[in-house]
Amino acid sequence: AFCMYSKDETLTTPESLKGKTIAGPTGTNLHELLVSYLAQADMTLDDVNYVNMTIPDAKAGLDGGSVDVALLAGATAYNAEQQGYHLVADGEGLIAVATTQKFYDEHPDVIEKLNAAQDEIASYMADSQDETMETVAAALDLDVDAVKEMYGYYDFSTEITDADKEGFQKTADFMYESGMIENELDVNTLFIQ
C-alpha cells in the first residue's frame, strides 16, 4: 500500500534514483520506505533531492512533471497505477508500525477496545466481503473493483510473525538513524511474552 511511483520506467534500482527529485511526507511510513530503499544500495537522502510534501501534492508534482518520483499510498497510489505510472518500489519487507509501553500501561482499556474492535472488524470483513468492499469503495470514492484490487496490498492480521518483528526492527533502525529516537532499540523487548 506504500509505494514510489514515477513516469520514468528506467528508475528500477536505488542507484537509479541518484540526483532525482523525490516528493512525499517526512516522518511517515513513506519516508521510511524511501530511506530503506536507498539503504539497499548504501545510499541516503543526501543522494537524492528529497522534498517534504503531502501525498496529494507529491502526486500533483508527479502529474505536472516537477518531481521524478512521488511517495504515494492507498487510493492515490492505486490511481497512479491506473494512470500507467511506473512502480519504482513498494513497502514489502521495508516498513512496520507500533505503540509505546507507557501508552499500553496507562490505557489498558483502550488497548482492550482496540483489540476487540480489530477482531470484530476482521470477522466482519471475512464474513461480509461484498458489503466491506462496497463500504470502503463509497468512503474512498472508488469503484468496488478498485477496492478489491487494493485489498490484497494490506495485511489485516493482528498476529505478530517473525517477518513482522523484522519489519519492526527495520523501522526502529530507521528511526534511530534518522534521529527520530535517541537510543537504539531491540524490538524483541517490545513484545509481551
JSON list of C-alpha atoms in Angstrom, two decimals:
[
{"chain": "A", "resi": 1, "resn": "ALA", "atom": "CA", "xyz": [0.00, 0.00, 0.00]},
{"chain": "A", "resi": 2, "resn": "PHE", "atom": "CA", "xyz": [3.02, 2.31, 0.39]},
{"chain": "A", "resi": 3, "resn": "CYS", "atom": "CA", "xyz": [4.59, 2.95, -3.00]},
{"chain": "A", "resi": 4, "resn": "MET", "atom": "CA", "xyz": [7.04, 5.01, -5.00]},
{"chain": "A", "resi": 5, "resn": "TYR", "atom": "CA", "xyz": [5.76, 5.91, -8.48]},
{"chain": "A", "resi": 6, "resn": "SER", "atom": "CA", "xyz": [7.41, 7.62, -11.44]},
{"chain": "A", "resi": 7, "resn": "LYS", "atom": "CA", "xyz": [6.74, 8.37, -15.09]},
{"chain": "A", "resi": 8, "resn": "ASP", "atom": "CA", "xyz": [10.32, 7.25, -15.82]},
{"chain": "A", "resi": 9, "resn": "GLU", "atom": "CA", "xyz": [10.45, 3.49, -16.35]},
{"chain": "A", "resi": 10, "resn": "THR", "atom": "CA", "xyz": [14.26, 3.47, -16.15]},
{"chain": "A", "resi": 11, "resn": "LEU", "atom": "CA", "xyz": [14.06, 4.06, -12.38]},
{"chain": "A", "resi": 12, "resn": "THR", "atom": "CA", "xyz": [14.33, 0.43, -11.32]},
{"chain": "A", "resi": 13, "resn": "THR", "atom": "CA", "xyz": [17.03, 0.41, -8.63]},
{"chain": "A", "resi": 14, "resn": "PRO", "atom": "CA", "xyz": [18.02, 2.60, -5.69]},
{"chain": "A", "resi": 15, "resn": "GLU", "atom": "CA", "xyz": [21.08, 3.69, -7.68]},
{"chain": "A", "resi": 16, "resn": "SER", "atom": "CA", "xyz": [18.87, 4.96, -10.50]},
{"chain": "A", "resi": 17, "resn": "LEU", "atom": "CA", "xyz": [17.34, 7.49, -8.07]},
{"chain": "A", "resi": 18, "resn": "LYS", "atom": "CA", "xyz": [20.66, 9.30, -7.51]},
{"chain": "A", "resi": 19, "resn": "GLY", "atom": "CA", "xyz": [20.09, 13.03, -8.02]},
{"chain": "A", "resi": 20, "resn": "LYS", "atom": "CA", "xyz": [16.36, 12.62, -8.71]},
{"chain": "A", "resi": 21, "resn": "THR", "atom": "CA", "xyz": [13.69, 14.81, -7.10]},
{"chain": "A", "resi": 22, "resn": "ILE", "atom": "CA", "xyz": [11.53, 12.67, -4.83]},
{"chain": "A", "resi": 23, "resn": "ALA", "atom": "CA", "xyz": [8.49, 14.07, -3.01]},
{"chain": "A", "resi": 24, "resn": "GLY", "atom": "CA", "xyz": [6.49, 12.78, -0.06]},
{"chain": "A", "resi": 25, "resn": "PRO", "atom": "CA", "xyz": [5.62, 13.38, 3.60]},
{"chain": "A", "resi": 26, "resn": "THR", "atom": "CA", "xyz": [8.51, 13.42, 6.09]},
{"chain": "A", "resi": 27, "resn": "GLY", "atom": "CA", "xyz": [8.27, 11.29, 9.25]},
{"chain": "A", "resi": 28, "resn": "THR", "atom": "CA", "xyz": [5.87, 8.78, 7.74]},
{"chain": "A", "resi": 29, "resn": "ASN", "atom": "CA", "xyz": [5.96, 5.19, 6.51]},
{"chain": "A", "resi": 30, "resn": "LEU", "atom": "CA", "xyz": [6.57, 6.61, 3.04]},
{"chain": "A", "resi": 31, "resn": "HIS", "atom": "CA", "xyz": [9.65, 8.49, 4.25]},
{"chain": "A", "resi": 32, "resn": "GLU", "atom": "CA", "xyz": [10.85, 5.27, 5.85]},
{"chain": "A", "resi": 33, "resn": "LEU", "atom": "CA", "xyz": [10.18, 3.39, 2.60]},
{"chain": "A", "resi": 34, "resn": "LEU", "atom": "CA", "xyz": [12.43, 5.78, 0.67]},
{"chain": "A", "resi": 35, "resn": "VAL", "atom": "CA", "xyz": [15.24, 5.66, 3.25]},
{"chain": "A", "resi": 36, "resn": "SER", "atom": "CA", "xyz": [15.06, 1.85, 3.46]},
{"chain": "A", "resi": 37, "resn": "TYR", "atom": "CA", "xyz": [15.03, 1.51, -0.32]},
{"chain": "A", "resi": 38, "resn": "LEU", "atom": "CA", "xyz": [18.04, 3.80, -0.72]},
{"chain": "A", "resi": 39, "resn": "ALA", "atom": "CA", "xyz": [19.90, 1.96, 2.06]},
{"chain": "A", "resi": 40, "resn": "GLN", "atom": "CA", "xyz": [19.81, -1.21, -0.04]},
{"chain": "A", "resi": 41, "resn": "ALA", "atom": "CA", "xyz": [22.47, 0.49, -2.18]},
{"chain": "A", "resi": 42, "resn": "ASP", "atom": "CA", "xyz": [24.29, 2.17, 0.74]},
{"chain": "A", "resi": 43, "resn": "MET", "atom": "CA", "xyz": [22.65, 5.46, -0.25]},
{"chain": "A", "resi": 44, "resn": "THR", "atom": "CA", "xyz": [20.98, 8.12, 1.93]},
{"chain": "A", "resi": 45, "resn": "LEU", "atom": "CA", "xyz": [18.62, 11.06, 1.42]},
{"chain": "A", "resi": 46, "resn": "ASP", "atom": "CA", "xyz": [21.74, 13.10, 0.65]},
{"chain": "A", "resi": 47, "resn": "ASP", "atom": "CA", "xyz": [21.99, 11.19, -2.64]},
{"chain": "A", "resi": 48, "resn": "VAL", "atom": "CA", "xyz": [18.58, 12.45, -3.85]},
{"chain": "A", "resi": 49, "resn": "ASN", "atom": "CA", "xyz": [16.67, 15.73, -3.83]},
{"chain": "A", "resi": 50, "resn": "TYR", "atom": "CA", "xyz": [14.03, 14.89, -1.21]},
{"chain": "A", "resi": 51, "resn": "VAL", "atom": "CA", "xyz": [11.12, 17.34, -0.96]},
{"chain": "A", "resi": 52, "resn": "ASN", "atom": "CA", "xyz": [8.74, 17.17, 2.01]},
{"chain": "A", "resi": 53, "resn": "MET", "atom": "CA", "xyz": [5.12, 17.47, 0.83]},
{"chain": "A", "resi": 54, "resn": "THR", "atom": "CA", "xyz": [1.74, 15.84, 1.29]},
{"chain": "A", "resi": 55, "resn": "ILE", "atom": "CA", "xyz": [0.69, 12.80, -0.71]},
{"chain": "A", "resi": 56, "resn": "PRO", "atom": "CA", "xyz": [-1.76, 14.80, -2.89]},
{"chain": "A", "resi": 57, "resn": "ASP", "atom": "CA", "xyz": [0.91, 17.44, -3.56]},
{"chain": "A", "resi": 58, "resn": "ALA", "atom": "CA", "xyz": [3.51, 14.78, -4.39]},
{"chain": "A", "resi": 59, "resn": "LYS", "atom": "CA", "xyz": [1.05, 13.18, -6.83]},
{"chain": "A", "resi": 60, "resn": "ALA", "atom": "CA", "xyz": [0.32, 16.59, -8.39]},
{"chain": "A", "resi": 61, "resn": "GLY", "atom": "CA", "xyz": [4.07, 17.17, -8.72]},
{"chain": "A", "resi": 62, "resn": "LEU", "atom": "CA", "xyz": [4.43, 13.84, -10.49]},
{"chain": "A", "resi": 63, "resn": "ASP", "atom": "CA", "xyz": [1.47, 14.60, -12.75]},
{"chain": "A", "resi": 64, "resn": "GLY", "atom": "CA", "xyz": [2.92, 18.02, -13.61]},
{"chain": "A", "resi": 65, "resn": "GLY", "atom": "CA", "xyz": [6.48, 16.82, -14.04]},
{"chain": "A", "resi": 66, "resn": "SER", "atom": "CA", "xyz": [8.09, 18.84, -11.25]},
{"chain": "A", "resi": 67, "resn": "VAL", "atom": "CA", "xyz": [9.12, 15.67, -9.36]},
{"chain": "A", "resi": 68, "resn": "ASP", "atom": "CA", "xyz": [10.69, 12.48, -10.66]},
{"chain": "A", "resi": 69, "resn": "VAL", "atom": "CA", "xyz": [9.24, 10.17, -8.03]},
{"chain": "A", "resi": 70, "resn": "ALA", "atom": "CA", "xyz": [6.22, 10.52, -5.74]},
{"chain": "A", "resi": 71, "resn": "LEU", "atom": "CA", "xyz": [5.78, 8.65, -2.45]},
{"chain": "A", "resi": 72, "resn": "LEU", "atom": "CA", "xyz": [2.14, 7.54, -2.52]},
{"chain": "A", "resi": 73, "resn": "ALA", "atom": "CA", "xyz": [-0.25, 5.39, -0.50]},
{"chain": "A", "resi": 74, "resn": "GLY", "atom": "CA", "xyz": [-3.77, 4.00, -0.57]},
{"chain": "A", "resi": 75, "resn": "ALA", "atom": "CA", "xyz": [-6.18, 5.33, -3.18]},
{"chain": "A", "resi": 76, "resn": "THR", "atom": "CA", "xyz": [-3.62, 7.82, -4.50]},
{"chain": "A", "resi": 77, "resn": "ALA", "atom": "CA", "xyz": [-1.16, 5.01, -5.20]},
{"chain": "A", "resi": 78, "resn": "TYR", "atom": "CA", "xyz": [-3.94, 3.00, -6.83]},
{"chain": "A", "resi": 79, "resn": "ASN", "atom": "CA", "xyz": [-4.81, 5.94, -9.09]},
{"chain": "A", "resi": 80, "resn": "ALA", "atom": "CA", "xyz": [-1.14, 6.33, -10.09]},
{"chain": "A", "resi": 81, "resn": "GLU", "atom": "CA", "xyz": [-1.08, 2.66, -11.05]},
{"chain": "A", "resi": 82, "resn": "GLN", "atom": "CA", "xyz": [-4.29, 3.07, -13.08]},
{"chain": "A", "resi": 83, "resn": "GLN", "atom": "CA", "xyz": [-2.73, 6.02, -14.90]},
{"chain": "A", "resi": 84, "resn": "GLY", "atom": "CA", "xyz": [0.05, 3.70, -16.00]},
{"chain": "A", "resi": 85, "resn": "TYR", "atom": "CA", "xyz": [2.79, 5.20, -13.86]},
{"chain": "A", "resi": 86, "resn": "HIS", "atom": "CA", "xyz": [5.85, 3.06, -13.19]},
{"chain": "A", "resi": 87, "resn": "LEU", "atom": "CA", "xyz": [6.08, 1.40, -9.75]},
{"chain": "A", "resi": 88, "resn": "VAL", "atom": "CA", "xyz": [9.63, 2.02, -8.54]},
{"chain": "A", "resi": 89, "resn": "ALA", "atom": "CA", "xyz": [9.21, 0.18, -5.21]},
{"chain": "A", "resi": 90, "resn": "ASP", "atom": "CA", "xyz": [6.64, -0.69, -2.59]},
{"chain": "A", "resi": 91, "resn": "GLY", "atom": "CA", "xyz": [6.83, -1.23, 1.16]},
{"chain": "A", "resi": 92, "resn": "GLU", "atom": "CA", "xyz": [7.03, -5.01, 1.02]},
{"chain": "A", "resi": 93, "resn": "GLY", "atom": "CA", "xyz": [9.55, -6.04, 3.67]},
{"chain": "A", "resi": 94, "resn": "LEU", "atom": "CA", "xyz": [10.67, -2.45, 4.29]},
{"chain": "A", "resi": 95, "resn": "ILE", "atom": "CA", "xyz": [8.29, -0.89, 6.89]},
{"chain": "A", "resi": 96, "resn": "ALA", "atom": "CA", "xyz": [6.13, -1.56, 10.04]},
{"chain": "A", "resi": 97, "resn": "VAL", "atom": "CA", "xyz": [4.12, 0.25, 12.87]},
{"chain": "A", "resi": 98, "resn": "ALA", "atom": "CA", "xyz": [3.76, 0.05, 16.80]},
{"chain": "A", "resi": 99, "resn": "THR", "atom": "CA", "xyz": [2.79, 1.93, 20.09]},
{"chain": "A", "resi": 100, "resn": "THR", "atom": "CA", "xyz": [4.63, 2.88, 23.32]},
{"chain": "A", "resi": 101, "resn": "GLN", "atom": "CA", "xyz": [4.87, 0.88, 26.56]},
{"chain": "A", "resi": 102, "resn": "LYS", "atom": "CA", "xyz": [3.75, 3.95, 28.51]},
{"chain": "A", "resi": 103, "resn": "PHE", "atom": "CA", "xyz": [0.53, 4.25, 26.49]},
{"chain": "A", "resi": 104, "resn": "TYR", "atom": "CA", "xyz": [0.00, 0.50, 26.73]},
{"chain": "A", "resi": 105, "resn": "ASP", "atom": "CA", "xyz": [0.42, 0.58, 30.54]},
{"chain": "A", "resi": 106, "resn": "GLU", "atom": "CA", "xyz": [-1.66, 3.72, 31.12]},
{"chain": "A", "resi": 107, "resn": "HIS", "atom": "CA", "xyz": [-4.55, 2.82, 28.84]},
{"chain": "A", "resi": 108, "resn": "PRO", "atom": "CA", "xyz": [-5.28, -0.92, 29.05]},
{"chain": "A", "resi": 109, "resn": "ASP", "atom": "CA", "xyz": [-8.96, -0.13, 28.37]},
{"chain": "A", "resi": 110, "resn": "VAL", "atom": "CA", "xyz": [-8.04, 1.48, 25.04]},
{"chain": "A", "resi": 111, "resn": "ILE", "atom": "CA", "xyz": [-5.78, -1.44, 24.07]},
{"chain": "A", "resi": 112, "resn": "GLU", "atom": "CA", "xyz": [-8.53, -3.92, 25.01]},
{"chain": "A", "resi": 113, "resn": "LYS", "atom": "CA", "xyz": [-11.12, -1.99, 22.98]},
{"chain": "A", "resi": 114, "resn": "LEU", "atom": "CA", "xyz": [-8.74, -1.67, 20.04]},
{"chain": "A", "resi": 115, "resn": "ASN", "atom": "CA", "xyz": [-8.01, -5.41, 20.05]},
{"chain": "A", "resi": 116, "resn": "ALA", "atom": "CA", "xyz": [-11.71, -6.25, 20.35]},
{"chain": "A", "resi": 117, "resn": "ALA", "atom": "CA", "xyz": [-12.58, -3.84, 17.54]},
{"chain": "A", "resi": 118, "resn": "GLN", "atom": "CA", "xyz": [-9.86, -5.26, 15.31]},
{"chain": "A", "resi": 119, "resn": "ASP", "atom": "CA", "xyz": [-11.12, -8.80, 15.93]},
{"chain": "A", "resi": 120, "resn": "GLU", "atom": "CA", "xyz": [-14.71, -7.71, 15.24]},
{"chain": "A", "resi": 121, "resn": "ILE", "atom": "CA", "xyz": [-13.71, -5.90, 12.05]},
{"chain": "A", "resi": 122, "resn": "ALA", "atom": "CA", "xyz": [-11.62, -8.84, 10.84]},
{"chain": "A", "resi": 123, "resn": "SER", "atom": "CA", "xyz": [-14.57, -11.18, 11.41]},
{"chain": "A", "resi": 124, "resn": "TYR", "atom": "CA", "xyz": [-16.95, -8.82, 9.63]},
{"chain": "A", "resi": 125, "resn": "MET", "atom": "CA", "xyz": [-14.56, -8.46, 6.69]},
{"chain": "A", "resi": 126, "resn": "ALA", "atom": "CA", "xyz": [-14.22, -12.23, 6.39]},
{"chain": "A", "resi": 127, "resn": "ASP", "atom": "CA", "xyz": [-17.96, -12.89, 6.75]},
{"chain": "A", "resi": 128, "resn": "SER", "atom": "CA", "xyz": [-19.23, -9.91, 4.71]},
{"chain": "A", "resi": 129, "resn": "GLN", "atom": "CA", "xyz": [-16.72, -9.35, 1.94]},
{"chain": "A", "resi": 130, "resn": "ASP", "atom": "CA", "xyz": [-19.13, -7.80, -0.54]},
{"chain": "A", "resi": 131, "resn": "GLU", "atom": "CA", "xyz": [-20.51, -5.32, 2.00]},
{"chain": "A", "resi": 132, "resn": "THR", "atom": "CA", "xyz": [-16.98, -4.48, 3.14]},
{"chain": "A", "resi": 133, "resn": "MET", "atom": "CA", "xyz": [-15.86, -3.72, -0.41]},
{"chain": "A", "resi": 134, "resn": "GLU", "atom": "CA", "xyz": [-18.92, -1.54, -1.03]},
{"chain": "A", "resi": 135, "resn": "THR", "atom": "CA", "xyz": [-18.47, 0.39, 2.22]},
{"chain": "A", "resi": 136, "resn": "VAL", "atom": "CA", "xyz": [-14.79, 1.08, 1.53]},
{"chain": "A", "resi": 137, "resn": "ALA", "atom": "CA", "xyz": [-15.48, 2.00, -2.10]},
{"chain": "A", "resi": 138, "resn": "ALA", "atom": "CA", "xyz": [-18.08, 4.55, -1.01]},
{"chain": "A", "resi": 139, "resn": "ALA", "atom": "CA", "xyz": [-15.79, 6.02, 1.67]},
{"chain": "A", "resi": 140, "resn": "LEU", "atom": "CA", "xyz": [-12.87, 6.40, -0.75]},
{"chain": "A", "resi": 141, "resn": "ASP", "atom": "CA", "xyz": [-14.97, 7.38, -3.77]},
{"chain": "A", "resi": 142, "resn": "LEU", "atom": "CA", "xyz": [-13.62, 4.44, -5.78]},
{"chain": "A", "resi": 143, "resn": "ASP", "atom": "CA", "xyz": [-15.33, 1.68, -7.67]},
{"chain": "A", "resi": 144, "resn": "VAL", "atom": "CA", "xyz": [-15.65, -1.72, -5.98]},
{"chain": "A", "resi": 145, "resn": "ASP", "atom": "CA", "xyz": [-13.20, -3.37, -8.40]},
{"chain": "A", "resi": 146, "resn": "ALA", "atom": "CA", "xyz": [-10.51, -0.87, -7.39]},
{"chain": "A", "resi": 147, "resn": "VAL", "atom": "CA", "xyz": [-11.05, -1.67, -3.72]},
{"chain": "A", "resi": 148, "resn": "LYS", "atom": "CA", "xyz": [-10.92, -5.40, -4.40]},
{"chain": "A", "resi": 149, "resn": "GLU", "atom": "CA", "xyz": [-7.61, -4.95, -6.20]},
{"chain": "A", "resi": 150, "resn": "MET", "atom": "CA", "xyz": [-6.11, -2.83, -3.41]},
{"chain": "A", "resi": 151, "resn": "TYR", "atom": "CA", "xyz": [-7.38, -5.19, -0.69]},
{"chain": "A", "resi": 152, "resn": "GLY", "atom": "CA", "xyz": [-4.56, -7.61, -1.42]},
{"chain": "A", "resi": 153, "resn": "TYR", "atom": "CA", "xyz": [-1.96, -4.91, -0.69]},
{"chain": "A", "resi": 154, "resn": "TYR", "atom": "CA", "xyz": [-2.86, -4.89, 3.01]},
{"chain": "A", "resi": 155, "resn": "ASP", "atom": "CA", "xyz": [-2.33, -7.40, 5.82]},
{"chain": "A", "resi": 156, "resn": "PHE", "atom": "CA", "xyz": [-5.14, -7.08, 8.35]},
{"chain": "A", "resi": 157, "resn": "SER", "atom": "CA", "xyz": [-3.87, -9.82, 10.66]},
{"chain": "A", "resi": 158, "resn": "THR", "atom": "CA", "xyz": [-3.15, -8.89, 14.28]},
{"chain": "A", "resi": 159, "resn": "GLU", "atom": "CA", "xyz": [-0.84, -11.88, 14.76]},
{"chain": "A", "resi": 160, "resn": "ILE", "atom": "CA", "xyz": [2.85, -10.95, 15.11]},
{"chain": "A", "resi": 161, "resn": "THR", "atom": "CA", "xyz": [5.13, -13.07, 12.93]},
{"chain": "A", "resi": 162, "resn": "ASP", "atom": "CA", "xyz": [8.92, -13.24, 12.71]},
{"chain": "A", "resi": 163, "resn": "ALA", "atom": "CA", "xyz": [8.62, -11.23, 9.47]},
{"chain": "A", "resi": 164, "resn": "ASP", "atom": "CA", "xyz": [6.65, -8.58, 11.37]},
{"chain": "A", "resi": 165, "resn": "LYS", "atom": "CA", "xyz": [9.37, -8.40, 14.02]},
{"chain": "A", "resi": 166, "resn": "GLU", "atom": "CA", "xyz": [11.99, -8.00, 11.31]},
{"chain": "A", "resi": 167, "resn": "GLY", "atom": "CA", "xyz": [9.92, -5.14, 9.87]},
{"chain": "A", "resi": 168, "resn": "PHE", "atom": "CA", "xyz": [9.63, -3.51, 13.29]},
{"chain": "A", "resi": 169, "resn": "GLN", "atom": "CA", "xyz": [13.41, -3.75, 13.70]},
{"chain": "A", "resi": 170, "resn": "LYS", "atom": "CA", "xyz": [13.92, -2.04, 10.35]},
{"chain": "A", "resi": 171, "resn": "THR", "atom": "CA", "xyz": [11.55, 0.73, 11.47]},
{"chain": "A", "resi": 172, "resn": "ALA", "atom": "CA", "xyz": [13.38, 1.14, 14.79]},
{"chain": "A", "resi": 173, "resn": "ASP", "atom": "CA", "xyz": [16.73, 1.26, 12.99]},
{"chain": "A", "resi": 174, "resn": "PHE", "atom": "CA", "xyz": [15.37, 3.84, 10.55]},
{"chain": "A", "resi": 175, "resn": "MET", "atom": "CA", "xyz": [14.06, 6.00, 13.39]},
{"chain": "A", "resi": 176, "resn": "TYR", "atom": "CA", "xyz": [17.41, 5.82, 15.22]},
{"chain": "A", "resi": 177, "resn": "GLU", "atom": "CA", "xyz": [19.48, 6.53, 12.13]},
{"chain": "A", "resi": 178, "resn": "SER", "atom": "CA", "xyz": [17.18, 9.43, 11.17]},
{"chain": "A", "resi": 179, "resn": "GLY", "atom": "CA", "xyz": [17.42, 10.97, 14.64]},
{"chain": "A", "resi": 180, "resn": "MET", "atom": "CA", "xyz": [13.73, 10.38, 15.43]},
{"chain": "A", "resi": 181, "resn": "ILE", "atom": "CA", "xyz": [14.71, 8.38, 18.54]},
{"chain": "A", "resi": 182, "resn": "GLU", "atom": "CA", "xyz": [17.79, 8.87, 20.70]},
{"chain": "A", "resi": 183, "resn": "ASN", "atom": "CA", "xyz": [18.68, 5.26, 21.53]},
{"chain": "A", "resi": 184, "resn": "GLU", "atom": "CA", "xyz": [18.98, 2.08, 19.51]},
{"chain": "A", "resi": 185, "resn": "LEU", "atom": "CA", "xyz": [16.16, -0.39, 20.17]},
{"chain": "A", "resi": 186, "resn": "ASP", "atom": "CA", "xyz": [15.96, -4.18, 20.18]},
{"chain": "A", "resi": 187, "resn": "VAL", "atom": "CA", "xyz": [12.35, -4.72, 19.13]},
{"chain": "A", "resi": 188, "resn": "ASN", "atom": "CA", "xyz": [12.18, -8.09, 20.85]},
{"chain": "A", "resi": 189, "resn": "THR", "atom": "CA", "xyz": [11.84, -6.10, 24.09]},
{"chain": "A", "resi": 190, "resn": "LEU", "atom": "CA", "xyz": [8.54, -4.70, 22.78]},
{"chain": "A", "resi": 191, "resn": "PHE", "atom": "CA", "xyz": [6.52, -7.90, 22.88]},
{"chain": "A", "resi": 192, "resn": "ILE", "atom": "CA", "xyz": [4.70, -9.26, 25.93]},
{"chain": "A", "resi": 193, "resn": "GLN", "atom": "CA", "xyz": [5.66, -12.89, 26.41]}
]
